[in-house]
Every structure is written in C-alpha cells, then in structure tokens.
Coordinates of C-alpha atoms in Angstrom, one line a residue:
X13 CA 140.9 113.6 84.4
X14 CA 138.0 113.8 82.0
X15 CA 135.3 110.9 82.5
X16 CA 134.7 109.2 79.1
X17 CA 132.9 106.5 80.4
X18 CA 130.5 105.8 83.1
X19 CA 129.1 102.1 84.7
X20 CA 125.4 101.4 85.8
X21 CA 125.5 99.8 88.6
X22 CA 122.8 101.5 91.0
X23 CA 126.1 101.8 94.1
X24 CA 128.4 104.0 92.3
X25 CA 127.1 106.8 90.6
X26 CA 128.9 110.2 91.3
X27 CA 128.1 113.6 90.5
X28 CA 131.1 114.3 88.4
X29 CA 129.8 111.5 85.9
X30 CA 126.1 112.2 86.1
X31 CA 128.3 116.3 84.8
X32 CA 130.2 114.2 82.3
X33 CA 127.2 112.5 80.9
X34 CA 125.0 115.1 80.6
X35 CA 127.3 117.5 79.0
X36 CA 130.2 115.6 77.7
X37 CA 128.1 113.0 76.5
X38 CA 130.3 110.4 78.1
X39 CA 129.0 106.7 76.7
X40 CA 127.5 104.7 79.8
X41 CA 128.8 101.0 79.5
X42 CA 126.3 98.1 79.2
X43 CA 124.6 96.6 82.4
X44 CA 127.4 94.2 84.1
X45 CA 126.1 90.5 85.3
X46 CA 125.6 91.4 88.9
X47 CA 123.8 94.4 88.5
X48 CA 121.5 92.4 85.5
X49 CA 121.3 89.5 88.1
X50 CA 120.1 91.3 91.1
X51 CA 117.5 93.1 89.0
X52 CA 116.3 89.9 87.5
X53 CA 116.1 88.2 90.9
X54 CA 113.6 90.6 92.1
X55 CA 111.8 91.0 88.9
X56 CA 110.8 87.3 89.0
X57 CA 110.1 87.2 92.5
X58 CA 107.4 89.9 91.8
X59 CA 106.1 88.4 88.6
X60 CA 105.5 84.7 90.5
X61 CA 103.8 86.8 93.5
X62 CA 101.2 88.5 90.9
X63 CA 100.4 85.9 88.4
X64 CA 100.7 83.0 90.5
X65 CA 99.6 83.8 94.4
X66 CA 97.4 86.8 93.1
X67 CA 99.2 89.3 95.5
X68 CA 98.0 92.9 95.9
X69 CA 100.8 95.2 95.5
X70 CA 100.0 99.2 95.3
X71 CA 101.0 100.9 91.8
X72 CA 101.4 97.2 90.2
X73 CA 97.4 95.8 90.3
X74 CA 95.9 98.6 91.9
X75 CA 95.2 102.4 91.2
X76 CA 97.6 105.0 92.0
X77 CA 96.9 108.3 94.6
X78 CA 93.5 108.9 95.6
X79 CA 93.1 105.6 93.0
X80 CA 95.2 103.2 95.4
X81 CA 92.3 100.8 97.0
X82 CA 90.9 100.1 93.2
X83 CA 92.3 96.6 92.4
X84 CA 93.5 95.7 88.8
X85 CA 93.0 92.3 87.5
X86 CA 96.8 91.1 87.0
X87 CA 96.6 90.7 82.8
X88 CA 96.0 94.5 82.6
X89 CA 99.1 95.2 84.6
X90 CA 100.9 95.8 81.7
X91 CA 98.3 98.3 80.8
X92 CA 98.2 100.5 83.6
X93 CA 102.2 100.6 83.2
X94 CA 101.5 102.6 80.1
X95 CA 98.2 104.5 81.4
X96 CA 100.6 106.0 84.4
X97 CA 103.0 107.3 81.8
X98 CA 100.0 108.7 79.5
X99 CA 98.4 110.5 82.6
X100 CA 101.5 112.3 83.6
X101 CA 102.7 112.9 79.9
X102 CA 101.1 117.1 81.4
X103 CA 104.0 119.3 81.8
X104 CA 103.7 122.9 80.5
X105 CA 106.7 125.6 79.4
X106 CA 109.8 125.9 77.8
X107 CA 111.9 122.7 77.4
X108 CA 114.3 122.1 79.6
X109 CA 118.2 122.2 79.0
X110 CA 119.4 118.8 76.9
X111 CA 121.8 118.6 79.4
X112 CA 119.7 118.3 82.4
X113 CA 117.4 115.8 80.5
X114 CA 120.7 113.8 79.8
X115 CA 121.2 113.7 83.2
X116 CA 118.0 112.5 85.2
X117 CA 118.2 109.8 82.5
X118 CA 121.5 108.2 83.6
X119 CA 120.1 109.5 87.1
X120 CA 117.0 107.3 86.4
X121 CA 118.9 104.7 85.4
X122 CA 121.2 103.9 87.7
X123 CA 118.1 104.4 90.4
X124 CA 116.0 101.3 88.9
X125 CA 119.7 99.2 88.4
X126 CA 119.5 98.9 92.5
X127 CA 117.4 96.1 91.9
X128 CA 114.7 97.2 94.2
X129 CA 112.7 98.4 91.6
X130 CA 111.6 94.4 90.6
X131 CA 111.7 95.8 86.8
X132 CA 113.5 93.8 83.7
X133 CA 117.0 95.4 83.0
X134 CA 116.0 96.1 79.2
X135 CA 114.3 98.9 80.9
X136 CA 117.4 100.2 82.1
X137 CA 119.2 99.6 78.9
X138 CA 116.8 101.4 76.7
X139 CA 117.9 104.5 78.5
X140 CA 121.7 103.8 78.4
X141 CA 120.7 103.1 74.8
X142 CA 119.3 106.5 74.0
X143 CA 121.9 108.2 76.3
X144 CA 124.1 106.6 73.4
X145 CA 123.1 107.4 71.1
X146 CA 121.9 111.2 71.7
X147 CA 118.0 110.6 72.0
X148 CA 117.1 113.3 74.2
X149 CA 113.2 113.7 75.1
X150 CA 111.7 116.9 75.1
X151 CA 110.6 117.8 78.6
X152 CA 108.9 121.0 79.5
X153 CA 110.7 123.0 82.4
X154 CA 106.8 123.2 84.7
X155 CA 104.7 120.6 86.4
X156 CA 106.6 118.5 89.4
X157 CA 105.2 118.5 93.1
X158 CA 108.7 117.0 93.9
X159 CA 106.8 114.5 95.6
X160 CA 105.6 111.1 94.2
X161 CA 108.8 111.9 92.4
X162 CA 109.2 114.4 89.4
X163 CA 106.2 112.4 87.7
X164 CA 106.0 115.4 85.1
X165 CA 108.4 115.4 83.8
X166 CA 110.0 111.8 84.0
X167 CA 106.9 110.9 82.0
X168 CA 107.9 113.1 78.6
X169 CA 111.1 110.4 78.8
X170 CA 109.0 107.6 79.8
X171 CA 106.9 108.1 76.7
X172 CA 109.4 108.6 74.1
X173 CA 111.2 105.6 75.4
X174 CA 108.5 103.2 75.2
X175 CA 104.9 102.1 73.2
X176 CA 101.5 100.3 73.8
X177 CA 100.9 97.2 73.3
X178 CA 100.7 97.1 69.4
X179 CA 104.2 99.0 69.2
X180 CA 102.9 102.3 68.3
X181 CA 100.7 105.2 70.4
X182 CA 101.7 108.6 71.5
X183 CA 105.2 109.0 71.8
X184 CA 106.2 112.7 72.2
X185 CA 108.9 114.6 70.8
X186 CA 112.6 114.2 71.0
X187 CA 116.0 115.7 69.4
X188 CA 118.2 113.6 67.4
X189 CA 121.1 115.3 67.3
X190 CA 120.1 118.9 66.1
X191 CA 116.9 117.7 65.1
X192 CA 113.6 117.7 66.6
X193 CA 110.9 115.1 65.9
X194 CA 108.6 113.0 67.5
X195 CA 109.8 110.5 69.9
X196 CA 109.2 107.8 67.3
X197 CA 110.4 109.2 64.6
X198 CA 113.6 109.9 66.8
X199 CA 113.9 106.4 68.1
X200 CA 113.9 105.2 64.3
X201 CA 116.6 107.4 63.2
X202 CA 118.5 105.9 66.0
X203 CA 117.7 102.6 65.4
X204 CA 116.2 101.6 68.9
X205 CA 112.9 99.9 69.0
X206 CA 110.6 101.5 71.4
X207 CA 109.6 99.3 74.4
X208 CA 106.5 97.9 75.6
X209 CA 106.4 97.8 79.2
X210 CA 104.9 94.9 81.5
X211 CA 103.8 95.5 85.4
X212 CA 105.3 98.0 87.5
X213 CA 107.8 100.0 84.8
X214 CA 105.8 102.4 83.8
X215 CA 105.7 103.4 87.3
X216 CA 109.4 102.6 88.3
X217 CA 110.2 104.8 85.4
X218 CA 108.7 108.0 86.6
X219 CA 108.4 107.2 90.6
X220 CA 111.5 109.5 91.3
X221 CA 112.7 112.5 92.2
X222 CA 115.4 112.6 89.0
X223 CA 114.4 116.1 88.1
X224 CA 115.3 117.5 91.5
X225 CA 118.7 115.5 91.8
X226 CA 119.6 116.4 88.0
X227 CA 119.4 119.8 88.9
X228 CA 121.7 119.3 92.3
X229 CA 124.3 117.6 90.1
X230 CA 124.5 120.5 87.8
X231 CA 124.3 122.8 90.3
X232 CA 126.8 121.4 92.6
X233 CA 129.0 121.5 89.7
X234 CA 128.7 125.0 88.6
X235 CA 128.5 126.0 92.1
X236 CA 132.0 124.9 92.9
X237 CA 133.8 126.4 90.2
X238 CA 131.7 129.8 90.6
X239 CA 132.9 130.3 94.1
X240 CA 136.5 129.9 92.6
X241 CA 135.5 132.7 90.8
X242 CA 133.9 134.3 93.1
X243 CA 137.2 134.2 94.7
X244 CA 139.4 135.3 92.0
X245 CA 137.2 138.2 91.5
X246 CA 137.4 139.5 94.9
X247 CA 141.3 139.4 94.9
X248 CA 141.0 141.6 92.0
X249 CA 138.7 143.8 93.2
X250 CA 140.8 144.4 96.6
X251 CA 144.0 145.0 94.4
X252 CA 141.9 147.8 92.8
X253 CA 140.9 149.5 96.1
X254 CA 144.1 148.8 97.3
X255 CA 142.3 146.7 100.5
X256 CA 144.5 146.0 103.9
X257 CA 145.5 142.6 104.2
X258 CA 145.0 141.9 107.8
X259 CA 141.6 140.9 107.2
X260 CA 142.8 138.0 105.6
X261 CA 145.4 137.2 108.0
X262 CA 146.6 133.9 109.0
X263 CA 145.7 134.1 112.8
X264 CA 142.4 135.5 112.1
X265 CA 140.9 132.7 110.6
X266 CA 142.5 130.0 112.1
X267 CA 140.9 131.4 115.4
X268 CA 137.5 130.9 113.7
X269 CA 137.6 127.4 113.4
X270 CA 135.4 127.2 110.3
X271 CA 137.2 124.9 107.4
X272 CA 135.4 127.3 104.3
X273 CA 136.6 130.9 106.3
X274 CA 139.8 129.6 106.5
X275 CA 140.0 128.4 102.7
X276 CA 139.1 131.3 101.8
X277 CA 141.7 133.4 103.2
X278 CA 144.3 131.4 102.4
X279 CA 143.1 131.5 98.7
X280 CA 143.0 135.2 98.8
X281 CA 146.1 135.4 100.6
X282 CA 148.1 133.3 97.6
X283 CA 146.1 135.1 95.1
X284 CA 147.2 138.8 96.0
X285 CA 151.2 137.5 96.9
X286 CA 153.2 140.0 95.8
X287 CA 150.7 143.0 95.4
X288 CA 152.3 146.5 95.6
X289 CA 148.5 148.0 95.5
X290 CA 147.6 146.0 98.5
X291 CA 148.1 147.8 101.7
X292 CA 149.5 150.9 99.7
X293 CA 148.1 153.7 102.3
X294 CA 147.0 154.0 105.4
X295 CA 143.4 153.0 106.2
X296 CA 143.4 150.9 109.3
X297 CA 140.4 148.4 107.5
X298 CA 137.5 148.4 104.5
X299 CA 134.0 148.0 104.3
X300 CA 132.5 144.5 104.8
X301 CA 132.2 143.7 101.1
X302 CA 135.9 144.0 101.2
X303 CA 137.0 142.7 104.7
X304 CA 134.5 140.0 105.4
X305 CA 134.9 138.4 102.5
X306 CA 136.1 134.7 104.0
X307 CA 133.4 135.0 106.6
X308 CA 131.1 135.1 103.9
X309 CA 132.3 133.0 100.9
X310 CA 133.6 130.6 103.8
X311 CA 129.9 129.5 104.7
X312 CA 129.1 129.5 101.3
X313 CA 131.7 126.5 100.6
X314 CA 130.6 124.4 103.7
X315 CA 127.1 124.7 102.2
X316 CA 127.9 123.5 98.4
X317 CA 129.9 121.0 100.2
X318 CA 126.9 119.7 102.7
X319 CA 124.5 119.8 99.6
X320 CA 126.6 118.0 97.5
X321 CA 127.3 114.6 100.2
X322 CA 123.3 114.6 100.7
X323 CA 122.7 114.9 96.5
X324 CA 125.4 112.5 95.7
X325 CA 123.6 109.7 98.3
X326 CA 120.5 110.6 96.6
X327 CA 122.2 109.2 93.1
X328 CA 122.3 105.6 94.6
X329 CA 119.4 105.3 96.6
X330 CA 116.3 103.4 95.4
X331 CA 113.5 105.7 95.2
X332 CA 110.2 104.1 94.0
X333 CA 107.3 102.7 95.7
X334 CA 107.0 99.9 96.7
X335 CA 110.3 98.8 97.1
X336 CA 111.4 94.6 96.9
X337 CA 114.1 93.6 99.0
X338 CA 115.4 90.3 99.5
X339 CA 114.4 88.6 102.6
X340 CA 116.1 85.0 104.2
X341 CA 114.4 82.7 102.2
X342 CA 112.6 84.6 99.4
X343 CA 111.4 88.9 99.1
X344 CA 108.9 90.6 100.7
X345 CA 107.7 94.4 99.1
X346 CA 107.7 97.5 101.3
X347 CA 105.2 100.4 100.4
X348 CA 106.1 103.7 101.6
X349 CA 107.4 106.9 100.8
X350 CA 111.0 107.1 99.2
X351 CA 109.6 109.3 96.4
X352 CA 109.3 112.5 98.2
X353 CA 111.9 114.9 97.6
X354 CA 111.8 117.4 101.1
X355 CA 115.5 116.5 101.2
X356 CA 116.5 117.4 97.8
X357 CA 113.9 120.5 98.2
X358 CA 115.9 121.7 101.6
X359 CA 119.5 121.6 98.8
X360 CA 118.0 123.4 96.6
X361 CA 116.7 126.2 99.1
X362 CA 120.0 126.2 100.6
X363 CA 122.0 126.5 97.5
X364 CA 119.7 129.2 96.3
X365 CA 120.1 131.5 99.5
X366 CA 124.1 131.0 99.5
X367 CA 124.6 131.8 96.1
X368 CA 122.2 134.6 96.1
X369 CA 124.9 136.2 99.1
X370 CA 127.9 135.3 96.4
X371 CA 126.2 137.9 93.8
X372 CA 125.2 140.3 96.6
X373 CA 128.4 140.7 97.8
X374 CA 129.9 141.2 94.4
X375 CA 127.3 143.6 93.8
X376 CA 129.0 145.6 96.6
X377 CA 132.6 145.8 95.8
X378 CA 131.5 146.5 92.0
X379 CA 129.5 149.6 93.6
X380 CA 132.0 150.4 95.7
X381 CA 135.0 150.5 92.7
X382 CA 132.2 152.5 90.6
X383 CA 132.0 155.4 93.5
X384 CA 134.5 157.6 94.5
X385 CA 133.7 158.0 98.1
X386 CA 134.4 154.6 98.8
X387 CA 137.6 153.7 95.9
X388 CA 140.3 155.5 97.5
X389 CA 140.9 158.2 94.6
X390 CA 139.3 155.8 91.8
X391 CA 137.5 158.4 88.9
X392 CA 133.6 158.5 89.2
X393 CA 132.2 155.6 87.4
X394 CA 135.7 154.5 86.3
X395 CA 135.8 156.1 83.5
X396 CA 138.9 158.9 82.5
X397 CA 136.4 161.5 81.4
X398 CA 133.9 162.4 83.3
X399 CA 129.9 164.0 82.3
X400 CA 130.6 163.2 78.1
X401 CA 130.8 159.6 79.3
X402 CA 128.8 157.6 81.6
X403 CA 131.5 155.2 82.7
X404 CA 130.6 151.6 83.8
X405 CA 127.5 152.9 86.0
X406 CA 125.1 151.1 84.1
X407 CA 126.4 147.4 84.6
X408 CA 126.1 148.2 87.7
X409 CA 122.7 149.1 87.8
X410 CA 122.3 145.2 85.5
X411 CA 124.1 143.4 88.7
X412 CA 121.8 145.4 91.0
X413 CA 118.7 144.0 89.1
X414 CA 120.1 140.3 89.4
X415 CA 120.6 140.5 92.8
X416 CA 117.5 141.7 93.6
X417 CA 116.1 138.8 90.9
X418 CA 117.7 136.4 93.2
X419 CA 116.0 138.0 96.7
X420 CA 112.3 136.6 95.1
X421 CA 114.2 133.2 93.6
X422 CA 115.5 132.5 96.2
X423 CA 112.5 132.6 98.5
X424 CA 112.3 128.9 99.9
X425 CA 110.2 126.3 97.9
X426 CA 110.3 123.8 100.4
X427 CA 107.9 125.9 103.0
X428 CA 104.9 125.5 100.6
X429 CA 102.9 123.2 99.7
X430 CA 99.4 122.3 98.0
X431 CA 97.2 119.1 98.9
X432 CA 96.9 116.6 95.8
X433 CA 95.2 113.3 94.9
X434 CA 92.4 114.1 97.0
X435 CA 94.8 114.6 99.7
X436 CA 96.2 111.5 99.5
X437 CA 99.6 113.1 98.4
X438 CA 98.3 116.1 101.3
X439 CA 102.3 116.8 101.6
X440 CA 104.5 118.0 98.7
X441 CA 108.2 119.3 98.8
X442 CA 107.5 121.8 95.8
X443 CA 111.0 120.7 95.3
X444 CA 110.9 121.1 91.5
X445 CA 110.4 124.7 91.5
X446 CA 113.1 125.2 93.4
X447 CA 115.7 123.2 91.6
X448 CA 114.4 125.8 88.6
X449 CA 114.7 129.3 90.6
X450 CA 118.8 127.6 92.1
X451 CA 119.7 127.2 88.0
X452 CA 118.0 130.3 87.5
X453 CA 120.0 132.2 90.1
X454 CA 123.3 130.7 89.3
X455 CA 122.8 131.9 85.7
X456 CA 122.6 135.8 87.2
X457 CA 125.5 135.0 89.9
X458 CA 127.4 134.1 86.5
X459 CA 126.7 137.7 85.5
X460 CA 127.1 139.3 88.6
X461 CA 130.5 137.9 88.8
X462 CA 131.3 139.0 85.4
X463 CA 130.8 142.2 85.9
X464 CA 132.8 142.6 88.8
X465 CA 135.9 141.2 86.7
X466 CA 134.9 143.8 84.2
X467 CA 134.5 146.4 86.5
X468 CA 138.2 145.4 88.7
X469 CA 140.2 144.9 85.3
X470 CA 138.9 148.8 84.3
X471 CA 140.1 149.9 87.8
X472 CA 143.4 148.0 88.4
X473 CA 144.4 149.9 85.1
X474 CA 143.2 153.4 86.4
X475 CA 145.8 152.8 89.1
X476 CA 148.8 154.3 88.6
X477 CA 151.0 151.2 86.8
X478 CA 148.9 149.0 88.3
X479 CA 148.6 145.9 86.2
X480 CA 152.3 145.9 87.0
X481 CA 151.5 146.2 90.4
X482 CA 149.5 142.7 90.6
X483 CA 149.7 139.6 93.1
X484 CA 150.3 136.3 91.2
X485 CA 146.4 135.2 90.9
X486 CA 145.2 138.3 90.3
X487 CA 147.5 139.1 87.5
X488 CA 147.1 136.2 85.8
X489 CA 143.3 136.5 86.0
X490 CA 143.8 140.0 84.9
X491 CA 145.8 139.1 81.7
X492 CA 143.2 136.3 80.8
X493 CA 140.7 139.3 81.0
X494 CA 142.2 141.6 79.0
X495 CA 143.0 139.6 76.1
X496 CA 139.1 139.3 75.1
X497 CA 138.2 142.9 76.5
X498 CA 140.2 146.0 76.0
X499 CA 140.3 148.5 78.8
X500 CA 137.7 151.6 77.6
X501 CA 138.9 155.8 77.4
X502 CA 135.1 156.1 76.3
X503 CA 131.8 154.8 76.7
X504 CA 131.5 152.0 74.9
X505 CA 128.2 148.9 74.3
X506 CA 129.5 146.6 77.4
X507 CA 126.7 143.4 77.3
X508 CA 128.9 141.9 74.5
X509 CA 132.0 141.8 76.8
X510 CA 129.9 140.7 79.6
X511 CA 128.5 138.1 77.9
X512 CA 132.7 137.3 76.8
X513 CA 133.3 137.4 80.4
X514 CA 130.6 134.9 81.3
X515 CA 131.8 132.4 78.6
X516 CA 135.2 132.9 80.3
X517 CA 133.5 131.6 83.9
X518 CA 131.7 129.0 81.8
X519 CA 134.4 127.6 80.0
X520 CA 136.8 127.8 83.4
X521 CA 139.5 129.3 81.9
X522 CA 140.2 131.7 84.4
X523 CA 140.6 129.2 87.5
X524 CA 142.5 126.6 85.9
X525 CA 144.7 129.2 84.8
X526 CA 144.9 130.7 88.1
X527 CA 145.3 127.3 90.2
X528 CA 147.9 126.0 87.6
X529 CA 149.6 129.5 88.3
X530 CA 148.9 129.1 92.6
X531 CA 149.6 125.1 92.2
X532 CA 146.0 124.9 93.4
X533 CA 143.8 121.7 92.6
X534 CA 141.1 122.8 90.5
X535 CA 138.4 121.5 93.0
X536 CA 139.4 123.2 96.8

C-alpha cells in the first residue's frame, strides 16, 4: 500500500515512510496533543531552570566542544542558538539528492518530537511545514564527523529554516519546486515565516546524526529490492548456461540452517520452474558464481535485514545532548553522548561490503556468459558473428570497473578517525563518509546488475529456442527485458539500453512483475 501520509510522533517513525516522504512527497500530518504536550512539558521545565534558578546546562548557557566550560549569560541564549547554526553553516561539494534532504528533515523531526529535546514544538512544525510544502535546503554532499551528529550538514537546513533576531541574516539557498533561491527568498514563495530560535534549538536542530540515518533509510530501501534483482538476474543467467539445479536443492539448504541461504534457493528454485535449459546436459555442477549463489546472496539478506532493525530504532531515539527526562516530581538534564553515530557508521560499512559481493558475483556470471570456455557452447562474446563484431565484451569490461570502484568504497569508514575540538570530540565515527561511498556503491551494483540482464537476455536467445525454453520468473523477467531492448545480430551503442535497464531496476518493474507472476510478496 502506498504511504500518503505520515504522523510525528517521535515513537513511530518507520523507514518505509521516512522512503515515502522523501521521494513520494507524502504530506506529514500536524503535531498531535500528546506529542505537543510532552514537548512543551520539557520545554518549560528547562526555561524555569535557566531564567529562574540560573542553572548551567552544556550547549544551552555555555560554549560548545573545546568551548564547553565558557559560561553564557542566560539573555544571550537565544544568541548562541543562532551562532551554532552560523558556525556549522561549512559544508563543501555537490548538493546532495532532494530526496535524501527530504528525508533527515522528517528524520530530524520526529527526533526533537520525543520531547527530550526541551525545544518548543513550532520548531518541529516549521520542518513539517517546509516538507509541505516542497522547501528543500541546499546541502552540500562533504563535511560530517558523524559524530556530534551530522552538524554540517543539518546546519544548511537549520539556516534556511530559521533567522536572527531582527528576522532577517544569512539564510542559504533552497529549491522551491524546480527553482533554486535563497533560503529566504524560498520561504517567501512558500509563505512560511522564518523562525527565530530561543535557547537550546539551534543546537537540538543540528545535534544529530540525520545524515547518516537518511542515508540507511534509502539505502535499506534500495537494498531490498536490488537483491530481488539480484535474484531474478541470476535465474536468468543460469537458464542461459544451462546450470544444474541441485545446487539449489531443497535439502541442501535446509541443512544450512541460515534463514537468507534458504530464501534464496527457494526463490531461484520457483523462478526457473519449468526450465527445459536447466539441467539440459551432463555437467555434474558449475562454477561458484553459478552454484553458490544462495550461500552468497543468503548472507547478504540477513545483513540488509540486521541493518535495517538497528536504522529503524535509530528513527525514534532521542539523539541530542543533553537530554531532559522527566523525573518523579519534576526533570533533571543528562549530558552525554547520544550524538555519535559509530552504530550507524558500522550499517553503513556493512551494507557497503555486502553489496559490493552482490555486483562481484554478477560480474562473474556476466564474464562467464561472455566466454566460451566457461558457457557451455555460448558464441565468444555473445555475439552471432565473430572478429567484424566485438559482441558484448565491453559492458563487461564497465561492470569490471564498478566492481573494482566498489573494492576502494567500500573500505570501512568506521576504522578511522581524526581528533577534533581540541580533542574534546578525540573520537569520531567518520560515519558520514560512509553513508556517501554505500549510495555510491548501490548506484554501480544498479549497473552491474543491469548488465547481467543485458548480457542473460542476449544469451537465452542464442540458445537454441530458448526464450521458449524459460522457467516462469525468468521468462517473465525476460519478456519485460525485451520489450525496451531488442536482441543485437551486430555491434551496436549499449550504455543507452543499460541505462533502460537500470530505469527498469529503479522503477521495480521487473520484481513486481515477477512476484505477481511467483505469488511472491514484493518485500521477502
């Protein structure tokens, strides 16, 4: 069911509607009483404890960092909300994807809704307002620690969002709808005042690791449906080098006890019912690429599916510092470290090295299909004619160059770090970076994977009458294929139908075709 709507109420968030915001543009429903109530009641708490018992809270009347024992008089609280924003307003690159800015601003949102935060729920609101209304800061891609939250890049939304004290100052840039202008002018055209901050928001608004858990809902997302391909791909590919099907056999995997391994297999198995090109001669088994395909796909599943239980926690945690929490009789404030994003950082590591294996395993069978030593009678290159025409050898060579891309992405972020704020912030989860290199990497598994379909849907019709010859899945991924790309008798430019094949994984229309075909779920 498509999301059109999505509730704030800092408990509840899931990843599919963080997806449907960011990219759908589902409308996020105004703040209900109990989530305004609870943020209220912590709000005042901490307004009485700084104006009236002159309390010393860290980030709300002192410095921030290396800055943390300098004590600020209480009346320029409001101040040093908007000088935190200003000082991070640093990042450097190419903007980042609308969609990902959409979503650490719900993220965000629902985040300071907790009530922990001690922050007025207008603050919240503005961003549900300019989630609304398509206001969508511009944020370059480069500056988070992932630690102290994404500060970076939080800010460039921060600033658009709100103003000084005099309702003006620096405000950024932002679209409005294709449009891009400054923040202010932006805000304008959409009617919403910008908003002056008192104590402790400016922090609260950047104090989080949104970036990094923006990413992971994206990714999670893309990730799911790509290993559907993935499988889908495979089946095709083993039709084409007309695999043996005791590798995938029932007893096999259940003997394995692994919940992704077996998955797999049974997927593959449904996929390629009723294949006259499976098990057609008499090899006894295949290479790994070919045979070992639910042991390693399987993993690849429980991982997406570990990742996405720790992200989607992440969405409905309070990460700021300090933190208010009602007490028996009143609140006390907790200082600490909810901010730092090692967790996120280890997903994003993770996801990187399992998807990395998706594309390198692809990379094989599309290799393999390509060469005749290894295709079981397939023509060199897959191509009719031979030395006049190159054949598909060279979108090879692109998938080779991806997958070795991804061997450097995917190197793990979360084992460096650099000392900060006069080592005050001495540990940092580098995080950031790697939620950049995991989208990066998805984007060339999404190629990857396309060419394999390109490269199976040329060699399934090389076989004699083998379209014909087709399991259920596989067939109907095959006709799906064929209706955008025609098969090639000669060489022929192939990044356009690549790039056809990659809109094909983007736009999902190969796996709900399939799984409507299989009676699968779209989600496994």
């Amino acid at each position: 069911m498509d999301i059109t709507s999505v509730e704030i109420t800092g408990k509840t968030l899931t990843i599919e509607e963080v997806v449907a915001v960011a990219q759908n543009k589902a409308i996020v429903q105004p703040l209900g009483q109990e989530t305004r109530k609870r943020m209220e009641a912590s709000q005042q708490w901490l307004k009485e404890a700084i104006h009236e018992k002159n309390q010393v809270f860290y980030g709300i009347n002192t410095g921030f960092g290396s800055h943390a024992n300098d004590i600020i008089d209480s009346d320029k609280a409001s101040q040093l909300s908007r000088n935190v924003i200003l000082a991070d307003v640093t990042g450097v690159g190419e903007p980042l994807p609308q969609e990902m800015v959409r979503a650490m601003m719900v993220i965000r949102a629902n985040t300071m809704a907790t009530g922990h935060s001690a922050i007025r729920p207008v603050v919240v609101e503005q961003l549900i307002a300019m989630l609304n209304e398509n206001v969508v800061p511009y944020v370059p891609e480069k500056g988070s620690l992932g630690a102290s939250g994404d500060l970076v890049p939080l800010a460039h939304i921060a600033i658009v969002a709100t103003c000084d004290s005099k309702g003006s100052g620096y405000s950024g840039k932002a679209w409005y709808g294709d449009e891009l202008l400054s923040g202010e002018e932006a805000m304008k055209k959409a009617k919403i005042p910008r908003l002056h901050l008192i104590f402790k928001e400016g922090l609260s608004m950047i104090n989080g690791t949104s970036f990094m858990a923006a990413a992971g809902c994206l990714a999670i997302d893309k990730c799911e449906k790509l290993v559907q391909h993935a499988d889908v791909a495979a089946a095709m590919s083993l039709e084409a080098l007309t695999a043996v099907s005791n590798a995938f056999h029932h007893d096999l995997h259940a003997a394995s006890n692994q919940t992704g391994q077996v998955d797999t297999a049974t997927k593959l198995r449904a996929l390629l019912k009723g294949s006259k090109l499976i098990d057609s001669d008499q090899r006894v088994q295949d290479a790994y690429s070919v045979r070992c395909i639910p042991q390693i796909i399987g993993p690849v599943k429980e991982t997406i599916a570990f990742a996405r239980q720790y992200i989607e926690k992440t969405l409905n945690a309070s990460i700021d510092n300090p933190l208010i929490f009602p007490a028996q009789k009143d609140f006390h404030s907790v200082s600490g470290g909810s901010f730092h994003g090692e967790g996120l950082a280890f997903m994003m590591d993770f996801l990187s090295i399992v998807m990395s294996e998706v594309a390198n395993v692809s990379d094989r069978r599309s290799f393999g299909l390509l060469t005749p030593e290894l295709s079981n009678g397939l023509p060199s290159m897959l191509i009719p004619s031979n030395g006049i025409n190159t054949g598909l050898m060279v979108a090879q060579y692109v998938g080779a160059s991806l997958v070795s891309d991804n061997k450097t992405l995917a190197h793990p972020d979360s084992v460096d770090s650099i000392p900060t704020s006069a080592n005050q912030e001495d540990h940092v989860s580098m995080g950031a970076n790697g939620a950049r290199h995991l989208l990066e990497i998805i984007d060339n598994v999404t190629h990857v994977i396309a060419i394999e379909f390109l490269c199976a849907a040329q060699a399934i019709d090389l076989r004699e009458n083998g379209k014909e010859k087709l399991g259920t899945g596989a067939r109907t991924a095959y006709g799906l294929i064929r209706e955008q790309i025609q098969m090639y008798q000669n060489d022929h430019e192939m990044a356009p139908d690549i790039e056809k094949l990659v809109q094909l994984i983007n736009n999902e229309s190969i796996i709900n075709k399939v799984n409507e075909e299989l009676k699968i779920g779209v989600k496994q």
